[in-house]
PDB file of C-alpha atoms in Angstrom:
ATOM      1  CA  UNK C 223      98.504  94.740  85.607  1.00 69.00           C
ATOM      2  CA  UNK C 224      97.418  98.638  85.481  1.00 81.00           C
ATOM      3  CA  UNK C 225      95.949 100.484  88.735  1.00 90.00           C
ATOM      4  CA  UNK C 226      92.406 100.793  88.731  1.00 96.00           C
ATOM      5  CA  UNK C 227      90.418 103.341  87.207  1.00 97.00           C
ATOM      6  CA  UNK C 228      89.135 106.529  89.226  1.00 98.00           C
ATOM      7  CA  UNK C 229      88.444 109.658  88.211  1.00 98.00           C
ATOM      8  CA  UNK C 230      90.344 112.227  89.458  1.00 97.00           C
ATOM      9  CA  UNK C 231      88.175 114.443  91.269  1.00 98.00           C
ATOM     10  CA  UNK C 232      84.488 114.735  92.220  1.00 98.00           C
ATOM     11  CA  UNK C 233      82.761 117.780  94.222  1.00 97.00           C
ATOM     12  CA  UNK C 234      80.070 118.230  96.031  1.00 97.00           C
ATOM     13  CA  UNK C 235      78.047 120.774  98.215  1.00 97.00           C
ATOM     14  CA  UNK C 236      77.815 120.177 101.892  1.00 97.00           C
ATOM     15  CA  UNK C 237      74.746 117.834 102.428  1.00 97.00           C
ATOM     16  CA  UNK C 238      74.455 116.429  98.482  1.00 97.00           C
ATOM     17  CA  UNK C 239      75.805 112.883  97.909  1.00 97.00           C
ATOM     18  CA  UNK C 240      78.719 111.929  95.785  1.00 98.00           C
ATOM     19  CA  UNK C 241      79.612 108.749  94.287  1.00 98.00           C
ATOM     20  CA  UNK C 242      83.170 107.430  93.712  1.00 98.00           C
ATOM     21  CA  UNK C 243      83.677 104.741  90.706  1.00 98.00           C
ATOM     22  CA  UNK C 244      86.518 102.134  90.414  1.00 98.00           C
ATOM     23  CA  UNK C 245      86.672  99.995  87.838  1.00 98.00           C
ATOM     24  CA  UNK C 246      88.819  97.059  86.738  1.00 97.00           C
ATOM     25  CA  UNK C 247      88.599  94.027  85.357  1.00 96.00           C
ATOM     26  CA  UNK C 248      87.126  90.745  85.910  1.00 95.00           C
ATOM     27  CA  UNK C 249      90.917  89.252  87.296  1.00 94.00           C
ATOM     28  CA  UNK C 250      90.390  92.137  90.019  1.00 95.00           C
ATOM     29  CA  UNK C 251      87.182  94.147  90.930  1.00 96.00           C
ATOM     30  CA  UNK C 252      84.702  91.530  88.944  1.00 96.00           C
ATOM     31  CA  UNK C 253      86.706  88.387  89.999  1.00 95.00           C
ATOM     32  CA  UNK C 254      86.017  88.704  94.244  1.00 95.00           C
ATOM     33  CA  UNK C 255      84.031  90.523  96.511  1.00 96.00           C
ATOM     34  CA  UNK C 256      87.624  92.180  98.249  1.00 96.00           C
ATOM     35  CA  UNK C 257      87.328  95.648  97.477  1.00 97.00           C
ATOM     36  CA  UNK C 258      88.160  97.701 100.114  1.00 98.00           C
ATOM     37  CA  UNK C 259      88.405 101.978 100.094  1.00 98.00           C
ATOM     38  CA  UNK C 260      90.219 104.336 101.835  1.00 98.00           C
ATOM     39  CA  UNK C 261      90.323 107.928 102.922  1.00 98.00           C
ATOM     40  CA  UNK C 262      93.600 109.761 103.053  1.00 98.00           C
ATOM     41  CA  UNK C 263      94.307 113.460 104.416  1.00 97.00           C
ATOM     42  CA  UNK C 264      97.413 115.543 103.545  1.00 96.00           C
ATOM     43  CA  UNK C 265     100.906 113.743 105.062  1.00 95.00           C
ATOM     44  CA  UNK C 266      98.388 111.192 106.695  1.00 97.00           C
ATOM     45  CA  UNK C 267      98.221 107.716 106.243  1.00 98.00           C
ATOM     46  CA  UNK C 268      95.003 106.256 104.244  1.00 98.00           C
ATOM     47  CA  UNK C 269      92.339 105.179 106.312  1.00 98.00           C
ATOM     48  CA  UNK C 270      89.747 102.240 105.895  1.00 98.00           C
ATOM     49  CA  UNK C 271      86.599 102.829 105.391  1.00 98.00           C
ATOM     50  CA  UNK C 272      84.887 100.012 103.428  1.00 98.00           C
ATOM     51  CA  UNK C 273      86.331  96.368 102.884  1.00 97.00           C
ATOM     52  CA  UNK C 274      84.726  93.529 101.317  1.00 96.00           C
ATOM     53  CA  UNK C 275      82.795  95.703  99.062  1.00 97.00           C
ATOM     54  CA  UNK C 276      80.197  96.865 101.328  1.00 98.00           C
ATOM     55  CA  UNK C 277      81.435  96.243 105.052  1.00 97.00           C
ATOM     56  CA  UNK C 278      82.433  99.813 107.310  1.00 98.00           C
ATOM     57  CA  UNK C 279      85.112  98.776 109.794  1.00 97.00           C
ATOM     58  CA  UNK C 280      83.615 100.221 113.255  1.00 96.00           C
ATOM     59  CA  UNK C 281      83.684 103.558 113.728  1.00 96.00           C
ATOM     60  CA  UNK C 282      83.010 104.777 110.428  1.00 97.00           C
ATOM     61  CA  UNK C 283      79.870 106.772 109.591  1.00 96.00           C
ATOM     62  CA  UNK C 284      76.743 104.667 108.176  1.00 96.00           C
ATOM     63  CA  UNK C 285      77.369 107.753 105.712  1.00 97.00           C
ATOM     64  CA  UNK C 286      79.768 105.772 103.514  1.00 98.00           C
ATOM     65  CA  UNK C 287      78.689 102.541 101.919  1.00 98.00           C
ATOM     66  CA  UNK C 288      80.213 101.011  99.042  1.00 98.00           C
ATOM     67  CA  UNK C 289      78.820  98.898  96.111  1.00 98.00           C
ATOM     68  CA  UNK C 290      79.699  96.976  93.134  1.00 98.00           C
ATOM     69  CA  UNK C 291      77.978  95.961  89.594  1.00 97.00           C
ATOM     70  CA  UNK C 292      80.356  93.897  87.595  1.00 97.00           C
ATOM     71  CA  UNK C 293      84.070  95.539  86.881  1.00 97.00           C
ATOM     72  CA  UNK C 294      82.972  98.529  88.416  1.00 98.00           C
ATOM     73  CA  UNK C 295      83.101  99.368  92.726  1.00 98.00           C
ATOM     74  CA  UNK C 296      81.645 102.429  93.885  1.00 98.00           C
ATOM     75  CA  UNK C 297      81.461 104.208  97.365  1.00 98.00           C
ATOM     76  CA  UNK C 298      78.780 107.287  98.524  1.00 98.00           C
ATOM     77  CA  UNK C 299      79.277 109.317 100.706  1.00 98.00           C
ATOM     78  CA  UNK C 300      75.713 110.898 101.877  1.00 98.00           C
ATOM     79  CA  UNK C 301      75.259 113.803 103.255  1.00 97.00           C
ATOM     80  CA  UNK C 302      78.611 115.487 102.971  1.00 98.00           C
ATOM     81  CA  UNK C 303      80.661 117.279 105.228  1.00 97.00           C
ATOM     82  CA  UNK C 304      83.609 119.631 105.059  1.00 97.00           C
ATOM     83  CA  UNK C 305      85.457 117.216 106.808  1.00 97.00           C
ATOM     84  CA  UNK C 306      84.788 114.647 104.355  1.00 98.00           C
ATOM     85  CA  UNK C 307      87.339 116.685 101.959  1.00 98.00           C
ATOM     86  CA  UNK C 308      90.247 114.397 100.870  1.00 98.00           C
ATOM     87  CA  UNK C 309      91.705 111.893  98.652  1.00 98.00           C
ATOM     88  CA  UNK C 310      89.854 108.039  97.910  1.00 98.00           C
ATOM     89  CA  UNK C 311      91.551 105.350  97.063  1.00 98.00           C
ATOM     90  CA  UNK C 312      90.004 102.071  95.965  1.00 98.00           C
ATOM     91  CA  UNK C 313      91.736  98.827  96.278  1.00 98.00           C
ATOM     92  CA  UNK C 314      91.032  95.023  94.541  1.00 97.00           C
ATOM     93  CA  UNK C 315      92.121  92.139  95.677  1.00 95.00           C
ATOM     94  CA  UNK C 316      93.175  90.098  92.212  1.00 93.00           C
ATOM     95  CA  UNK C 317      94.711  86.515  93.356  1.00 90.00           C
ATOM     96  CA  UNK C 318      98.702  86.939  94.171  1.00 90.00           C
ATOM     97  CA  UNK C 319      98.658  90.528  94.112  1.00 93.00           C
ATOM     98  CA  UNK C 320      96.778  93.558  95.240  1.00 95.00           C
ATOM     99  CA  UNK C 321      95.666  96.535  93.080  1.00 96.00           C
ATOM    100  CA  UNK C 322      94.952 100.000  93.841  1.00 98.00           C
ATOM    101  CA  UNK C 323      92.844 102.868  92.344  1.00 98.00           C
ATOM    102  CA  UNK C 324      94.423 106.285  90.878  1.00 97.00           C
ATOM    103  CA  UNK C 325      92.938 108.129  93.479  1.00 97.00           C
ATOM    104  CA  UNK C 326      89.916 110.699  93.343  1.00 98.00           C
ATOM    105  CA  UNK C 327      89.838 114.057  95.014  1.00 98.00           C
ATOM    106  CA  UNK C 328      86.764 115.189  96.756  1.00 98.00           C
ATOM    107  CA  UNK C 329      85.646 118.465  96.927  1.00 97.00           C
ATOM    108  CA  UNK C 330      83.077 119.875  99.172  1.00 97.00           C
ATOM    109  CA  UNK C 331      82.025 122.907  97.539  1.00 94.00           C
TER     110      UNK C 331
ATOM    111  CA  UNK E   5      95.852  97.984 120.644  1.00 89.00           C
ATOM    112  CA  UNK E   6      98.337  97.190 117.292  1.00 92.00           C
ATOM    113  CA  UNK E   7     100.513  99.691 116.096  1.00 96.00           C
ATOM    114  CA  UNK E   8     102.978  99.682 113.277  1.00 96.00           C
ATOM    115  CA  UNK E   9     106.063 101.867 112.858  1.00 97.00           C
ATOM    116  CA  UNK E  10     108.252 102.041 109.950  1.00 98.00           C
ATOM    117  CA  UNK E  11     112.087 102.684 109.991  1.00 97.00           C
ATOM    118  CA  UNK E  12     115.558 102.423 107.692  1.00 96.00           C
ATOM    119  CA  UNK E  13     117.642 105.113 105.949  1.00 96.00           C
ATOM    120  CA  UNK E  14     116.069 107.869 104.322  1.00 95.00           C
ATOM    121  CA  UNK E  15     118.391 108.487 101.720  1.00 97.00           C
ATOM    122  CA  UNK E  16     119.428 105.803  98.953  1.00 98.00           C
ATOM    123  CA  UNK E  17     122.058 105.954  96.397  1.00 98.00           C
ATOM    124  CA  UNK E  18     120.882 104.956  92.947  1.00 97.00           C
ATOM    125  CA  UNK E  19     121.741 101.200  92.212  1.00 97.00           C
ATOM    126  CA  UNK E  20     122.052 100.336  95.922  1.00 98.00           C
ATOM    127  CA  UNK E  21     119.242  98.453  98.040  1.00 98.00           C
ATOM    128  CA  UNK E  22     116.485 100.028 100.158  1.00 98.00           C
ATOM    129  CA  UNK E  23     115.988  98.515 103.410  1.00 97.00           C
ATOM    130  CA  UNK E  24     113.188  98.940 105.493  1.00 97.00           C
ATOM    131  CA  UNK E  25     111.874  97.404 109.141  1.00 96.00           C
ATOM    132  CA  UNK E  26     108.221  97.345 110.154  1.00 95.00           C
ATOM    133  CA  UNK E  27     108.131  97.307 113.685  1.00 95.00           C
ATOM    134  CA  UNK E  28     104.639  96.130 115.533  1.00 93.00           C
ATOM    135  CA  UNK E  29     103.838  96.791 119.038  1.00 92.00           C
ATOM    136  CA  UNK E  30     100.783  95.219 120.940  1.00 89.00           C
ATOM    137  CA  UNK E  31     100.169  92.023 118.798  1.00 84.00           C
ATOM    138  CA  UNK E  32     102.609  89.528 116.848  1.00 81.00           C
ATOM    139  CA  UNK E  33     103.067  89.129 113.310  1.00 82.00           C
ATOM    140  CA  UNK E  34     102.468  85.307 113.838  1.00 77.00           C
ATOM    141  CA  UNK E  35      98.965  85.729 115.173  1.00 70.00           C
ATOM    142  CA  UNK E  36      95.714  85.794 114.594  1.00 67.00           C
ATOM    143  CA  UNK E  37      96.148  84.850 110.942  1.00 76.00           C
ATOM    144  CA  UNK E  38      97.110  88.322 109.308  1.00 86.00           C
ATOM    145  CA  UNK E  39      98.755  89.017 106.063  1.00 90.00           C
ATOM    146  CA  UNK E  40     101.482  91.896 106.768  1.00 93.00           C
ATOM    147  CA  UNK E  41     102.249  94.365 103.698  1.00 95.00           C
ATOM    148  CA  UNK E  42     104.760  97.236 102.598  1.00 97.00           C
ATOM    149  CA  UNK E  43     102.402  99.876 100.441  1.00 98.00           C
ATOM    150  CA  UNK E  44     104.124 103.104  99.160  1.00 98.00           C
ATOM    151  CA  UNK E  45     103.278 106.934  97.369  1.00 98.00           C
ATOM    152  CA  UNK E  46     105.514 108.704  95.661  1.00 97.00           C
ATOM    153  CA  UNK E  47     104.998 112.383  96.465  1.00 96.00           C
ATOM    154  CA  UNK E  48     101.577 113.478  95.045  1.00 95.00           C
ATOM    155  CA  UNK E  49     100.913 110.370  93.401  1.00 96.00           C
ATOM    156  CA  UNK E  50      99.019 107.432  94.334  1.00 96.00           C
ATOM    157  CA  UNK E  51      99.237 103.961  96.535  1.00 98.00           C
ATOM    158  CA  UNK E  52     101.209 101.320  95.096  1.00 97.00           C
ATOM    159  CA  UNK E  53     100.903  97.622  96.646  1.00 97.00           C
ATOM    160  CA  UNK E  54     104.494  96.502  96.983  1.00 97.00           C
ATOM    161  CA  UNK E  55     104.018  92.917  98.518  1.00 96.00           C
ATOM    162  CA  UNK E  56     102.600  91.182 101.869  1.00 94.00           C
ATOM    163  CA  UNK E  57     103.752  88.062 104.048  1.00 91.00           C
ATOM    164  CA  UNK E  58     102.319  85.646 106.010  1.00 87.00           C
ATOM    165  CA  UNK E  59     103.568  84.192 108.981  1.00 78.00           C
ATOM    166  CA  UNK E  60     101.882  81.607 111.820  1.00 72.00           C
ATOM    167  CA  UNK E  61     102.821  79.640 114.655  1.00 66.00           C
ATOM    168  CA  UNK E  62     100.934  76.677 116.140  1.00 63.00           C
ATOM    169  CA  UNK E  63     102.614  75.607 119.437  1.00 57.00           C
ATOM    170  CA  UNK E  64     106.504  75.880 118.956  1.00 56.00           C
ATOM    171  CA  UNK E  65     106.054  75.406 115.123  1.00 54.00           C
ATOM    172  CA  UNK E  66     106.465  78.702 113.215  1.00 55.00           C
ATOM    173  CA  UNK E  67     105.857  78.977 109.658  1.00 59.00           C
ATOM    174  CA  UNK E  68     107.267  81.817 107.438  1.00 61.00           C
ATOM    175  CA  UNK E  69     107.455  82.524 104.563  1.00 65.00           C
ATOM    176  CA  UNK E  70     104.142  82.670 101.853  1.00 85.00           C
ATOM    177  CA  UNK E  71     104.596  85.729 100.078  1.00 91.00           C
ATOM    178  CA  UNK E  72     103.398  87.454  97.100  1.00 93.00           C
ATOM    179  CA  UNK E  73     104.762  90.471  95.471  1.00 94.00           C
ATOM    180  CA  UNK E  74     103.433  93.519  92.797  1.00 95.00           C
ATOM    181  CA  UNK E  75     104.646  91.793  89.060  1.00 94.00           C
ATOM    182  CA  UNK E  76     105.991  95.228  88.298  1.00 95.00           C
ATOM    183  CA  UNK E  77     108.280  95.100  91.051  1.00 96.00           C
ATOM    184  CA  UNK E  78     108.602  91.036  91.770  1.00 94.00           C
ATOM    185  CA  UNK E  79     112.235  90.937  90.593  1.00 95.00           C
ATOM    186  CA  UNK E  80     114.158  93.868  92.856  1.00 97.00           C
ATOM    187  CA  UNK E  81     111.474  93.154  96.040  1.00 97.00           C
ATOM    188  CA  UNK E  82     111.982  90.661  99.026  1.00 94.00           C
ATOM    189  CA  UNK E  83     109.914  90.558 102.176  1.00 93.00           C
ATOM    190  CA  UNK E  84     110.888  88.626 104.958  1.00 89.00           C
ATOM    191  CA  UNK E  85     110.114  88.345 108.618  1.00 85.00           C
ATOM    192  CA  UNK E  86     112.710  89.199 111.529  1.00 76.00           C
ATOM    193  CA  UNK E  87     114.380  87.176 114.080  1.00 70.00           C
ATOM    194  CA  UNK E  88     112.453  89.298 116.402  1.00 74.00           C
ATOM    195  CA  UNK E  89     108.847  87.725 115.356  1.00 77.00           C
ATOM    196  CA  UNK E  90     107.418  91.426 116.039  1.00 88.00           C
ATOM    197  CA  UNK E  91     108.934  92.766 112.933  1.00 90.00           C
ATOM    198  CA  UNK E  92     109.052  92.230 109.102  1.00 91.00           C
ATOM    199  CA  UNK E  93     111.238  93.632 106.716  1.00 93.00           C
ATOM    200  CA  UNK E  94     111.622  95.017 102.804  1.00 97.00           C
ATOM    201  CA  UNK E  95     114.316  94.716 100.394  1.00 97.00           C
ATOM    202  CA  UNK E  96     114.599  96.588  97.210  1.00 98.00           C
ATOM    203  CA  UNK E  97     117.595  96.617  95.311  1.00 97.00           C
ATOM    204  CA  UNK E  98     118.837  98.666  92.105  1.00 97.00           C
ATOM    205  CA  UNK E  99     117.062 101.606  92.981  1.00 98.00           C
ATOM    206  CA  UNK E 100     116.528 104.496  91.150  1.00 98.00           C
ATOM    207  CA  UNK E 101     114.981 108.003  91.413  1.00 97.00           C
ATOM    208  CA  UNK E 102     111.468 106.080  90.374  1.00 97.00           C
ATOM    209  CA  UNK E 103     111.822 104.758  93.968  1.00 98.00           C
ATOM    210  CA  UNK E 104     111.584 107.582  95.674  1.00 98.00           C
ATOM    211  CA  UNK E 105     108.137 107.577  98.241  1.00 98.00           C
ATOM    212  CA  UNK E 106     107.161 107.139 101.607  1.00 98.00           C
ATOM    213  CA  UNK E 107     106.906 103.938 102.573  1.00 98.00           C
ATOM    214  CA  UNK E 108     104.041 102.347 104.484  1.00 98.00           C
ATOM    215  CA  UNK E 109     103.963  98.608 106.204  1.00 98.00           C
ATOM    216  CA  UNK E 110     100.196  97.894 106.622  1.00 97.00           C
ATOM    217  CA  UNK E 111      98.107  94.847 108.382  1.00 94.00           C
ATOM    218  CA  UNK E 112      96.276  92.771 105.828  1.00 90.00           C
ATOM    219  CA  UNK E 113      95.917  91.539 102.046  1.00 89.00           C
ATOM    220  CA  UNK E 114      93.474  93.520 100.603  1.00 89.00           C
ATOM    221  CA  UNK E 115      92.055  95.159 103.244  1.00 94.00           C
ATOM    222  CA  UNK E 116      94.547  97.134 105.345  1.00 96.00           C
ATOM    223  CA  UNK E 117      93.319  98.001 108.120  1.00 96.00           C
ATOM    224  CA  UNK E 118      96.194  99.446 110.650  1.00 96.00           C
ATOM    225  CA  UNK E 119      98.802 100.815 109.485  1.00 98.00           C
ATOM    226  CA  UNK E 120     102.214 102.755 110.006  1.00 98.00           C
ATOM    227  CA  UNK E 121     102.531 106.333 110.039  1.00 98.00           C
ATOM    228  CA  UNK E 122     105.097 106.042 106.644  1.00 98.00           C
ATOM    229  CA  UNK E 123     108.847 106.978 106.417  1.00 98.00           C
ATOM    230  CA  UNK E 124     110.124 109.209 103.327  1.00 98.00           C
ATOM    231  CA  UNK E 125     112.825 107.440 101.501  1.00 98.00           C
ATOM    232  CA  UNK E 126     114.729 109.273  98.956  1.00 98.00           C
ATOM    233  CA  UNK E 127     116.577 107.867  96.230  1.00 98.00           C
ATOM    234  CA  UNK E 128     119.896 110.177  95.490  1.00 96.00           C
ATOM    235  CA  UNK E 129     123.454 110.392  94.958  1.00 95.00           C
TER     236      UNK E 129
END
Protein backbone atom coordinates (compact mmCIF):
# COMPACT_ATOMS: atom_id res chain seq x y z
CA UNK A 1 0.00 0.00 0.00
CA UNK A 2 1.60 3.65 -0.69
CA UNK A 3 0.71 6.78 1.67
CA UNK A 4 -1.73 8.97 0.30
CA UNK A 5 -1.22 11.68 -1.98
CA UNK A 6 -0.80 15.45 -0.74
CA UNK A 7 0.87 18.04 -2.06
CA UNK A 8 3.49 19.36 -0.29
CA UNK A 9 2.72 22.79 0.46
CA UNK A 10 -0.11 25.30 -0.09
CA UNK A 11 -0.10 29.19 0.97
CA UNK A 12 -2.34 31.50 1.59
CA UNK A 13 -2.91 35.20 2.72
CA UNK A 14 -4.48 35.83 6.05
CA UNK A 15 -8.33 35.80 5.46
CA UNK A 16 -8.29 33.80 1.77
CA UNK A 17 -9.28 30.10 1.90
CA UNK A 18 -7.10 27.18 1.10
CA UNK A 19 -7.95 23.78 0.19
CA UNK A 20 -5.95 20.62 1.08
CA UNK A 21 -6.36 17.42 -1.39
CA UNK A 22 -5.75 13.71 -0.47
CA UNK A 23 -6.21 11.26 -2.70
CA UNK A 24 -6.09 7.46 -2.77
CA UNK A 25 -7.71 4.81 -4.01
CA UNK A 26 -10.96 3.16 -3.93
CA UNK A 27 -9.44 0.26 -1.14
CA UNK A 28 -8.85 3.56 1.06
CA UNK A 29 -10.26 7.15 0.59
CA UNK A 30 -13.13 5.92 -2.09
CA UNK A 31 -13.86 2.60 -0.22
CA UNK A 32 -15.37 4.35 3.41
CA UNK A 33 -16.38 7.48 4.67
CA UNK A 34 -13.20 7.28 7.59
CA UNK A 35 -11.09 9.99 6.62
CA UNK A 36 -9.97 11.85 9.29
CA UNK A 37 -7.18 15.11 9.19
CA UNK A 38 -4.89 16.44 11.40
CA UNK A 39 -2.94 19.51 12.30
CA UNK A 40 0.57 19.20 13.60
CA UNK A 41 2.96 22.10 14.98
CA UNK A 42 6.78 21.82 15.29
CA UNK A 43 7.84 18.87 18.10
CA UNK A 44 3.96 18.66 18.75
CA UNK A 45 1.85 15.88 18.40
CA UNK A 46 -0.86 15.96 15.38
CA UNK A 47 -4.07 17.12 16.31
CA UNK A 48 -7.67 16.10 15.05
CA UNK A 49 -9.50 18.17 13.35
CA UNK A 50 -11.93 16.36 11.00
CA UNK A 51 -12.92 12.53 11.20
CA UNK A 52 -15.39 10.75 9.25
CA UNK A 53 -14.87 12.94 6.34
CA UNK A 54 -16.73 15.89 7.38
CA UNK A 55 -17.24 15.69 11.32
CA UNK A 56 -14.97 18.57 13.64
CA UNK A 57 -14.31 16.93 17.00
CA UNK A 58 -15.52 19.81 19.56
CA UNK A 59 -13.57 22.54 19.89
CA UNK A 60 -12.40 23.01 16.54
CA UNK A 61 -13.28 26.10 14.48
CA UNK A 62 -16.48 25.78 12.06
CA UNK A 63 -13.45 27.23 9.90
CA UNK A 64 -12.25 23.76 8.88
CA UNK A 65 -14.56 21.37 7.12
CA UNK A 66 -13.55 18.56 5.11
CA UNK A 67 -15.04 16.88 1.96
CA UNK A 68 -14.72 14.09 -0.37
CA UNK A 69 -15.61 13.30 -4.26
CA UNK A 70 -14.54 9.83 -5.10
CA UNK A 71 -10.58 8.90 -4.40
CA UNK A 72 -10.01 12.28 -3.53
CA UNK A 73 -10.62 14.01 0.46
CA UNK A 74 -10.17 17.54 0.85
CA UNK A 75 -10.21 19.97 3.92
CA UNK A 76 -10.65 24.19 3.83
CA UNK A 77 -9.66 26.10 5.95
CA UNK A 78 -11.68 29.62 5.60
CA UNK A 79 -10.64 32.54 6.58
CA UNK A 80 -7.05 31.96 7.54
CA UNK A 81 -5.07 32.84 10.34
CA UNK A 82 -1.41 33.04 11.22
CA UNK A 83 -2.00 30.58 13.64
CA UNK A 84 -3.37 28.26 11.22
CA UNK A 85 0.44 27.84 9.91
CA UNK A 86 1.52 24.14 10.12
CA UNK A 87 1.70 20.77 8.73
CA UNK A 88 -1.80 18.54 7.49
CA UNK A 89 -1.94 15.25 7.47
CA UNK A 90 -4.77 13.21 5.99
CA UNK A 91 -5.55 9.77 7.08
CA UNK A 92 -7.89 6.68 5.36
CA UNK A 93 -9.16 4.10 6.94
CA UNK A 94 -8.64 0.99 4.23
CA UNK A 95 -10.00 -2.40 6.02
CA UNK A 96 -7.01 -4.04 8.29
CA UNK A 97 -4.85 -1.18 8.07
CA UNK A 98 -4.72 2.55 8.27
CA UNK A 99 -3.12 4.95 5.73
CA UNK A 100 -1.76 8.29 6.02
CA UNK A 101 -1.16 11.33 3.71
CA UNK A 102 2.50 12.78 2.83
CA UNK A 103 1.79 15.75 4.58
CA UNK A 104 1.15 19.41 3.19
CA UNK A 105 2.66 22.56 4.57
CA UNK A 106 0.58 25.60 4.95
CA UNK A 107 1.69 28.86 4.55
CA UNK A 108 0.01 31.98 5.57
CA UNK A 109 1.53 34.53 3.54
CA UNK B 1 -9.89 13.26 31.17
CA UNK B 2 -7.58 10.38 29.06
CA UNK B 3 -4.11 10.85 28.70
CA UNK B 4 -1.49 8.75 27.04
CA UNK B 5 2.25 8.68 27.75
CA UNK B 6 4.80 6.84 25.90
CA UNK B 7 8.02 5.26 27.39
CA UNK B 8 11.09 2.54 26.61
CA UNK B 9 14.76 3.07 25.70
CA UNK B 10 15.73 5.69 23.48
CA UNK B 11 18.57 4.22 21.95
CA UNK B 12 18.48 0.79 19.90
CA UNK B 13 21.25 -1.21 18.55
CA UNK B 14 20.74 -2.26 14.95
CA UNK B 15 19.30 -5.91 14.76
CA UNK B 16 17.96 -5.79 18.33
CA UNK B 17 14.13 -5.18 19.28
CA UNK B 18 12.45 -1.86 20.12
CA UNK B 19 10.24 -1.93 22.99
CA UNK B 20 7.83 0.50 23.81
CA UNK B 21 4.89 0.96 26.74
CA UNK B 22 1.86 3.19 26.27
CA UNK B 23 0.77 4.14 29.49
CA UNK B 24 -3.05 5.61 29.91
CA UNK B 25 -4.24 7.50 32.80
CA UNK B 26 -8.00 8.44 33.45
CA UNK B 27 -9.79 5.68 31.37
CA UNK B 28 -8.95 1.84 30.60
CA UNK B 29 -7.85 0.34 27.53
CA UNK B 30 -10.77 -2.22 27.94
CA UNK B 31 -13.49 0.39 27.81
CA UNK B 32 -15.70 2.08 26.03
CA UNK B 33 -14.92 0.13 22.86
CA UNK B 34 -11.63 1.92 21.59
CA UNK B 35 -9.07 0.71 19.20
CA UNK B 36 -5.50 1.68 20.78
CA UNK B 37 -2.56 2.41 18.14
CA UNK B 38 1.36 3.02 17.98
CA UNK B 39 1.83 5.84 14.97
CA UNK B 40 5.43 7.11 14.32
CA UNK B 41 7.64 10.14 12.19
CA UNK B 42 10.85 9.87 11.40
CA UNK B 43 12.48 13.28 11.80
CA UNK B 44 11.01 15.65 9.13
CA UNK B 45 9.09 13.12 7.49
CA UNK B 46 5.64 12.08 7.74
CA UNK B 47 3.07 9.79 9.99
CA UNK B 48 3.33 6.23 9.53
CA UNK B 49 0.42 3.87 10.99
CA UNK B 50 2.30 1.10 12.72
CA UNK B 51 -0.66 -1.07 14.10
CA UNK B 52 -3.72 -0.79 16.72
CA UNK B 53 -5.37 -3.32 19.29
CA UNK B 54 -8.46 -3.93 20.65
CA UNK B 55 -9.26 -4.99 23.93
CA UNK B 56 -12.88 -5.36 26.01
CA UNK B 57 -14.18 -6.69 29.06
CA UNK B 58 -17.80 -7.61 29.83
CA UNK B 59 -18.14 -8.52 33.56
CA UNK B 60 -14.95 -10.56 34.59
CA UNK B 61 -14.49 -11.70 30.91
CA UNK B 62 -11.64 -9.82 29.17
CA UNK B 63 -10.92 -10.20 25.64
CA UNK B 64 -7.52 -9.31 24.02
CA UNK B 65 -6.14 -9.61 21.42
CA UNK B 66 -7.74 -8.39 17.64
CA UNK B 67 -5.05 -6.68 16.05
CA UNK B 68 -4.04 -5.44 12.77
CA UNK B 69 -0.74 -4.23 11.67
CA UNK B 70 0.88 -1.78 8.58
CA UNK B 71 1.79 -4.80 5.66
CA UNK B 72 5.09 -3.02 5.34
CA UNK B 73 5.94 -3.65 8.76
CA UNK B 74 3.50 -6.86 9.71
CA UNK B 75 6.47 -9.25 10.03
CA UNK B 76 9.04 -7.38 12.73
CA UNK B 77 5.71 -5.64 14.67
CA UNK B 78 3.73 -7.11 17.72
CA UNK B 79 1.24 -5.22 19.83
CA UNK B 80 0.01 -6.55 22.85
CA UNK B 81 -1.77 -5.39 25.94
CA UNK B 82 -0.15 -5.37 29.59
CA UNK B 83 -0.86 -7.22 32.67
CA UNK B 84 -1.66 -3.87 33.98
CA UNK B 85 -4.99 -3.41 31.70
CA UNK B 86 -3.99 0.49 31.63
CA UNK B 87 -1.18 -0.10 29.29
CA UNK B 88 -0.34 -1.60 25.82
CA UNK B 89 2.81 -2.32 24.41
CA UNK B 90 5.05 -2.46 20.89
CA UNK B 91 7.54 -4.81 19.71
CA UNK B 92 9.79 -4.32 16.81
CA UNK B 93 12.57 -6.45 16.21
CA UNK B 94 15.64 -6.35 13.65
CA UNK B 95 15.86 -2.81 13.65
CA UNK B 96 17.74 -0.71 11.64
CA UNK B 97 18.65 2.99 11.15
CA UNK B 98 15.17 3.12 8.92
CA UNK B 99 13.61 2.83 12.42
CA UNK B 100 14.67 5.65 13.79
CA UNK B 101 11.39 8.21 14.84
CA UNK B 102 9.45 9.29 17.58
CA UNK B 103 7.04 7.14 18.51
CA UNK B 104 3.40 7.96 19.23
CA UNK B 105 0.59 5.49 20.94
CA UNK B 106 -2.76 7.11 19.91
CA UNK B 107 -6.66 6.30 20.85
CA UNK B 108 -8.56 4.99 17.88
CA UNK B 109 -8.51 3.21 14.30
CA UNK B 110 -8.71 5.75 11.95
CA UNK B 111 -9.51 8.52 13.78
CA UNK B 112 -7.05 9.27 16.59
CA UNK B 113 -8.22 11.37 18.64
CA UNK B 114 -5.92 11.60 22.02
CA UNK B 115 -2.83 10.94 21.90
CA UNK B 116 0.74 10.74 23.61
CA UNK B 117 3.14 13.42 23.62
CA UNK B 118 5.82 10.88 21.48
CA UNK B 119 9.24 9.50 22.68
CA UNK B 120 12.42 9.75 20.23
CA UNK B 121 13.86 6.39 19.65
CA UNK B 122 17.11 6.12 17.96
CA UNK B 123 18.39 3.27 16.21
CA UNK B 124 22.47 3.09 16.71
CA UNK B 125 25.39 1.16 17.58
Amino acid sequence: QSALTQPRSVSGSPGQSVTISCTGTSSDVGGYNYVSWYQQDPGKAPKLIIYDVIKRPSGVPDRFSGSKSGNTASLTISGLQAEDEADYYCCSYAGTYTLFGGGTKLTVL
Amino acid sequence: QVQLQESGPGLVKPSQTLSLTCTVSGGSITSDNYYWSWIRQPAGKGLEWIGRIYTSEIGRVYTSGNTNYNPSLKSRVTISVGTSKSQFSLKLNSVTAADTAVYYCARGSDAFDIWGHGTMVTVSS
